[in-house]
Short mmCIF file of C-alpha atoms and ligand atoms in Angstrom, two decimals:
data_model
loop_
_atom_site.label_atom_id
_atom_site.label_comp_id
_atom_site.label_asym_id
_atom_site.label_seq_id
_atom_site.Cartn_x
_atom_site.Cartn_y
_atom_site.Cartn_z
CA UNK A 206 -30.28 51.04 73.73
CA UNK A 207 -28.97 53.30 71.02
CA UNK A 208 -31.62 51.92 68.70
CA UNK A 209 -34.31 52.97 71.19
CA UNK A 210 -33.12 56.56 71.39
CA UNK A 211 -32.94 56.71 67.63
CA UNK A 212 -36.47 55.47 67.20
CA UNK A 213 -37.93 57.86 69.75
CA UNK A 214 -36.56 60.72 67.71
CA UNK A 215 -38.19 59.20 64.70
CA UNK A 216 -41.76 59.13 65.98
CA UNK A 217 -42.53 61.17 62.93
CA UNK A 218 -45.69 62.78 61.72
CA UNK A 219 -48.43 62.20 60.70
CA UNK A 220 -48.55 59.72 63.51
CA UNK A 221 -46.83 61.67 66.23
CA UNK A 222 -50.34 62.79 67.10
CA UNK A 223 -52.37 60.05 68.71
CA UNK A 224 -54.87 62.43 70.26
CA UNK A 225 -57.03 65.28 69.04
CA UNK A 226 -57.10 68.57 70.91
CA UNK A 227 -59.88 67.35 73.24
CA UNK A 228 -57.65 64.49 74.34
CA UNK A 229 -59.50 61.75 72.50
CA UNK A 230 -57.53 59.12 70.66
CA UNK A 231 -58.73 59.39 67.08
CA UNK A 232 -59.90 56.46 64.99
CA UNK A 233 -61.20 55.49 61.56
CA UNK A 234 -64.68 54.30 62.61
CA UNK A 235 -66.31 57.02 60.50
CA UNK A 236 -63.32 57.54 58.19
CA UNK A 237 -62.68 60.92 59.78
CA UNK A 238 -66.18 62.44 59.81
CA UNK A 239 -65.93 63.05 63.58
CA UNK A 240 -62.44 64.55 63.60
CA UNK A 241 -62.34 68.08 64.99
CA UNK A 242 -60.45 71.36 64.68
CA UNK A 243 -58.64 71.91 61.39
CA UNK A 244 -59.76 68.47 60.19
CA UNK A 245 -63.33 69.83 60.30
CA UNK A 246 -62.79 73.50 59.45
CA UNK A 247 -59.88 73.41 56.99
CA UNK A 248 -60.41 74.47 53.40
CA UNK A 249 -57.36 72.71 51.94
CA UNK A 250 -57.87 69.20 53.19
CA UNK A 251 -56.86 65.80 51.81
CA UNK A 252 -57.52 63.33 50.29
CA UNK A 253 -59.46 64.48 47.22
CA UNK A 254 -61.21 62.82 44.30
CA UNK A 255 -59.11 63.35 41.18
CA UNK A 256 -61.12 64.00 38.05
CA UNK A 257 -58.52 63.82 35.29
CA UNK A 258 -60.77 65.77 32.89
CA UNK A 259 -60.78 68.73 35.25
CA UNK A 260 -57.04 68.94 35.87
CA UNK A 261 -54.72 71.60 34.47
CA UNK A 262 -51.67 70.50 32.54
CA UNK A 263 -48.53 70.99 34.60
CA UNK A 264 -45.69 72.24 32.46
CA UNK A 265 -43.08 72.16 35.24
CA UNK A 266 -39.99 69.97 34.96
CA UNK A 267 -40.21 66.46 36.31
CA UNK A 268 -39.64 65.63 39.96
CA UNK A 269 -36.07 64.61 40.65
CA UNK A 270 -35.90 61.54 42.91
CA UNK A 271 -32.44 61.83 44.39
CA UNK A 272 -30.89 58.70 45.91
CA UNK A 273 -34.14 56.82 45.35
CA UNK A 274 -32.09 54.31 43.38
CA UNK A 275 -29.51 53.77 46.13
CA UNK A 276 -29.88 51.01 48.70
CA UNK A 277 -31.02 52.18 52.13
CA UNK A 278 -28.74 51.57 55.09
CA UNK A 279 -30.34 49.03 57.39
CA UNK A 280 -31.61 47.94 59.74
CA UNK A 281 -34.97 49.43 58.82
CA UNK A 282 -37.46 50.10 61.62
CA UNK A 283 -41.10 49.13 61.01
CA UNK A 284 -43.87 49.80 63.50
CA UNK A 285 -47.58 49.26 64.06
CA UNK A 286 -48.57 52.64 65.56
CA UNK A 287 -52.21 51.71 66.11
CA UNK A 288 -53.36 53.50 62.94
CA UNK A 289 -51.11 52.11 60.23
CA UNK A 290 -47.82 50.38 59.54
CA UNK A 291 -45.01 52.89 59.27
CA UNK A 292 -41.41 52.57 58.19
CA UNK A 293 -38.62 55.01 59.01
CA UNK A 294 -36.55 55.95 55.97
CA UNK A 295 -32.85 55.97 56.88
CA UNK A 296 -30.00 57.39 54.81
CA UNK A 297 -28.63 55.31 51.98
CA UNK A 298 -25.49 53.14 52.21
CA UNK A 299 -23.62 56.17 50.83
CA UNK A 300 -24.71 58.21 53.83
CA UNK A 301 -26.94 60.44 51.68
CA UNK A 302 -30.62 61.04 52.39
CA UNK A 303 -33.12 60.23 49.65
CA UNK A 304 -34.91 63.46 48.69
CA UNK A 305 -37.15 64.98 46.05
CA UNK A 306 -37.02 68.34 44.27
CA UNK A 307 -38.43 69.82 41.06
CA UNK A 308 -42.01 69.62 39.88
CA UNK A 309 -44.01 72.21 41.83
CA UNK A 310 -41.61 71.98 44.79
CA UNK A 311 -39.23 74.73 45.79
CA UNK A 312 -36.10 73.35 47.40
CA UNK A 313 -35.35 69.90 48.70
CA UNK A 314 -37.67 67.61 50.61
CA UNK A 315 -36.03 64.77 52.55
CA UNK A 316 -37.73 61.36 52.62
CA UNK A 317 -38.42 60.57 56.28
CA UNK A 318 -40.97 57.78 56.46
CA UNK A 319 -43.62 55.81 54.66
CA UNK A 320 -46.89 54.16 55.61
CA UNK A 321 -50.01 52.64 54.12
CA UNK A 322 -53.79 53.00 53.97
CA UNK A 323 -55.98 50.05 53.03
CA UNK A 324 -59.50 48.62 53.00
CA UNK A 325 -60.78 45.20 54.02
CA UNK A 326 -61.64 41.92 52.31
CA UNK A 327 -64.89 43.62 51.22
CA UNK A 328 -63.78 47.18 50.50
CA UNK A 329 -61.11 49.20 48.78
CA UNK A 330 -59.00 51.53 50.88
CA UNK A 331 -56.94 54.02 48.90
CA UNK A 332 -57.36 57.60 50.16
CA UNK A 333 -57.26 59.40 46.81
CA UNK A 334 -59.58 58.27 44.07
CA UNK A 335 -59.04 58.74 40.33
CA UNK A 336 -62.10 59.21 38.12
CA UNK A 337 -64.34 57.89 40.93
CA UNK A 338 -62.31 54.74 41.37
CA UNK A 339 -60.99 53.83 44.80
CA UNK A 340 -58.07 51.41 44.69
CA UNK A 341 -57.17 48.65 47.12
CA UNK A 342 -54.51 50.51 49.06
CA UNK A 343 -52.25 53.57 49.00
CA UNK A 344 -48.64 54.06 50.06
CA UNK A 345 -47.48 57.48 51.28
CA UNK A 346 -43.83 58.51 51.27
CA UNK A 347 -43.56 61.53 53.57
CA UNK A 348 -40.88 64.14 52.91
CA UNK A 349 -39.91 67.18 54.97
CA UNK A 350 -38.67 70.47 53.58
CA UNK A 351 -34.92 70.41 54.30
CA UNK A 352 -35.02 73.98 55.57
CA UNK A 353 -37.07 73.07 58.64
CA UNK A 354 -35.68 71.42 61.76
CA UNK A 355 -37.89 68.38 61.98
CA UNK A 356 -41.21 67.03 60.81
CA UNK A 357 -43.20 68.59 63.69
CA UNK A 358 -41.77 72.00 62.82
CA UNK A 359 -42.38 71.44 59.10
CA UNK A 360 -46.02 70.49 59.69
CA UNK A 361 -46.64 74.04 60.94
CA UNK A 362 -45.46 75.54 57.63
CA UNK A 363 -47.35 75.87 54.35
CA UNK A 364 -44.36 74.53 52.42
CA UNK A 365 -43.35 72.07 55.11
CA UNK A 366 -44.13 68.66 53.68
CA UNK A 367 -44.31 66.82 50.37
CA UNK A 368 -45.99 63.43 50.14
CA UNK A 369 -45.71 60.98 47.26
CA UNK A 370 -48.80 58.79 46.92
CA UNK A 371 -48.73 55.43 45.15
CA UNK A 372 -52.03 53.67 44.52
CA UNK A 373 -51.98 49.87 44.81
CA UNK A 374 -54.33 47.48 43.04
CA UNK A 375 -54.73 43.75 43.59
CA UNK A 376 -54.40 41.85 40.33
CA UNK A 377 -54.44 38.10 39.72
CA UNK A 378 -50.88 37.63 38.60
CA UNK A 379 -48.82 40.78 39.16
CA UNK A 380 -45.78 40.62 36.91
CA UNK A 381 -43.24 42.11 39.26
CA UNK A 382 -44.02 43.28 42.77
CA UNK A 383 -41.23 45.61 43.93
CA UNK A 384 -38.78 43.69 46.12
CA UNK A 385 -38.62 46.32 48.86
CA UNK A 386 -42.39 46.50 49.16
CA UNK A 387 -42.54 42.71 49.46
CA UNK A 388 -39.96 42.76 52.27
CA UNK A 389 -41.77 45.47 54.21
CA UNK A 390 -45.21 43.87 53.95
CA UNK A 391 -43.80 40.46 54.81
CA UNK A 392 -42.46 42.00 58.01
CA UNK A 393 -45.91 43.01 59.29
CA UNK A 394 -46.44 39.52 60.67
CA UNK A 395 -44.00 40.75 63.37
CA UNK A 396 -46.11 43.86 64.09
CA UNK A 397 -49.60 42.49 64.72
CA UNK A 398 -50.64 44.94 67.47
CA UNK A 399 -50.39 48.60 68.44
CA UNK A 400 -46.82 49.50 69.41
CA UNK A 401 -45.33 46.25 68.15
CA UNK A 402 -42.32 46.81 65.95
CA UNK A 403 -39.53 45.04 64.16
CA UNK A 404 -36.45 45.71 62.09
CA UNK A 405 -35.52 44.22 58.75
CA UNK A 406 -32.20 44.30 56.93
CA UNK A 407 -32.30 46.81 54.10
CA UNK A 408 -30.97 45.56 50.80
CA UNK A 409 -33.44 47.68 48.85
CA UNK A 410 -33.85 51.26 47.67
CA UNK A 411 -36.92 53.50 47.71
CA UNK A 412 -37.32 52.81 44.00
CA UNK A 413 -37.73 49.19 44.99
CA UNK A 414 -40.74 50.25 47.07
CA UNK A 415 -42.35 51.89 44.03
CA UNK A 416 -41.30 49.60 41.20
CA UNK A 417 -41.81 50.55 37.57
CA UNK A 418 -44.59 53.08 38.10
CA UNK A 419 -43.87 56.10 35.88
CA UNK A 420 -42.34 58.79 38.14
CA UNK A 421 -42.93 61.48 35.50
CA UNK A 422 -46.71 61.18 35.15
CA UNK A 423 -48.48 62.45 38.24
CA UNK A 424 -51.30 64.48 39.78
CA UNK A 425 -50.41 67.35 42.09
CA UNK A 426 -52.22 69.74 44.44
CA UNK A 427 -51.85 71.50 47.77
CA UNK A 428 -53.53 69.76 50.70
CA UNK A 429 -53.14 68.40 54.18
CA UNK A 430 -52.13 65.45 56.28
CA UNK A 431 -54.93 62.89 56.16
CA UNK A 432 -54.71 62.18 59.90
CA UNK A 433 -55.31 64.49 62.88
CA UNK A 434 -54.31 67.22 63.27
CA UNK A 435 -54.76 67.53 59.48
CA UNK A 436 -52.10 70.25 59.05
CA UNK A 437 -52.42 72.06 55.71
CA UNK A 438 -48.73 71.70 54.96
CA UNK A 439 -48.58 69.14 52.18
CA UNK A 440 -47.69 69.41 48.52
CA UNK A 441 -49.25 66.21 47.19
CA UNK A 442 -47.90 64.17 44.28
CA UNK A 443 -49.93 61.09 43.36
CA UNK A 444 -48.63 58.89 40.55
CA UNK A 445 -51.20 58.42 37.81
CA UNK A 446 -50.08 54.86 37.13
CA UNK A 447 -51.27 52.18 39.53
CA UNK A 448 -48.91 49.67 41.12
CA UNK A 449 -50.20 46.08 40.69
CA UNK A 450 -49.80 43.90 43.78
CA UNK A 451 -51.02 40.50 44.91
CA UNK A 452 -54.02 39.54 47.03
CA UNK A 453 -51.76 37.69 49.45
CA UNK A 454 -49.72 40.86 50.03
CA UNK A 455 -52.64 43.17 50.82
CA UNK A 456 -54.41 40.49 52.89
CA UNK A 457 -51.48 40.57 55.36
CA UNK A 458 -52.51 44.14 56.26
CA UNK A 459 -56.13 43.14 56.95
CA UNK A 460 -54.95 40.82 59.76
CA UNK A 461 -53.37 43.57 61.86
CA UNK A 462 -54.98 45.05 65.00
CA UNK A 463 -55.35 48.76 65.81
CA UNK A 464 -54.94 50.83 69.02
CA UNK A 465 -58.28 49.46 70.32
CA UNK A 466 -57.27 45.92 69.41
CA UNK A 467 -59.89 45.99 66.66
CA UNK A 468 -59.05 44.80 63.16
CA UNK A 469 -56.96 47.49 61.47
CA UNK A 470 -59.06 47.84 58.33
CA UNK A 471 -60.43 50.73 56.26
CA UNK A 472 -57.82 53.12 57.69
CA UNK A 473 -58.46 55.78 55.06
CA UNK A 474 -60.01 59.22 55.36
CA UNK A 475 -63.09 60.33 53.42
CA UNK A 476 -62.78 62.49 50.32
CA UNK A 477 -62.55 66.22 51.16
CA UNK A 478 -63.97 69.24 49.34
CA UNK A 479 -61.69 70.68 46.72
CA UNK A 480 -62.85 74.27 47.41
CA UNK A 481 -61.69 75.46 44.00
CA UNK A 482 -58.10 74.41 44.48
CA UNK A 483 -56.22 73.87 41.23
CA UNK A 484 -55.26 70.27 40.50
CA UNK A 485 -52.42 69.65 38.07
CA UNK A 486 -51.56 66.73 35.84
CA UNK A 487 -48.05 66.29 34.57
CA UNK A 488 -47.95 63.93 31.63
CA UNK A 489 -45.28 61.27 31.48
CA UNK A 490 -42.19 62.53 29.71
CA UNK A 491 -38.65 63.00 30.86
ZN1 LIG B 779 -51.01 58.62 54.75
#
């Protein structure tokens, strides 16, 4: 009972919105080409195609990943919301929230949830591309500016949200897949359909979702949520290094069903116009 109340409060963005303003449930059939309102008219939309040659060097300090190395306090709630698999991020076993600060961010951004975008057996499905390359999948860790009340409130503000993007690539024999990521993806067999959910014991930290990818080398720009209503509230940080994963891991995602009971595949949005926005690259160094 208590768990239910808790999880209702945690129906967090971007997937609190199942409908566009005309009442239609949105989908990925055209990878977002038919989405309306700000998704169609916005000038600071995401994802974008990163062209490393055209980035500006970011001289800011590194991003500080606070409590990312501390085990999360379980149980951890995982849900098929009809568009993706999402995981609520609880506090750590020390009772502290994981958060990020530094880089181009002002203030603290609390880690609230994570989810994935992926392709199909025949197509890659990362949202961002780097030098015209689309990767197999992309993980988003969504953070809310600590000064706002909740994620819905934060989505209305220009400095409301900060998302960390991690690109995933299938390789033949990945050396070390992060243990947390393995646990979360293994759990999706329990969430085959829209609204199905499960809990897993924690026993891992957010760093164990990301693995050894260099946290200090990243691409950064100001953009939007990549799902309706496409709020332009996101400071994006996409790690330049790619996280190697296995075929068997990503193939578990291809077997899920979406809100129409269709295969949940290719749940990524098309590349959006940059519209002269600056894109920054911070090179790996402490
Ligand atoms: Zn996302």
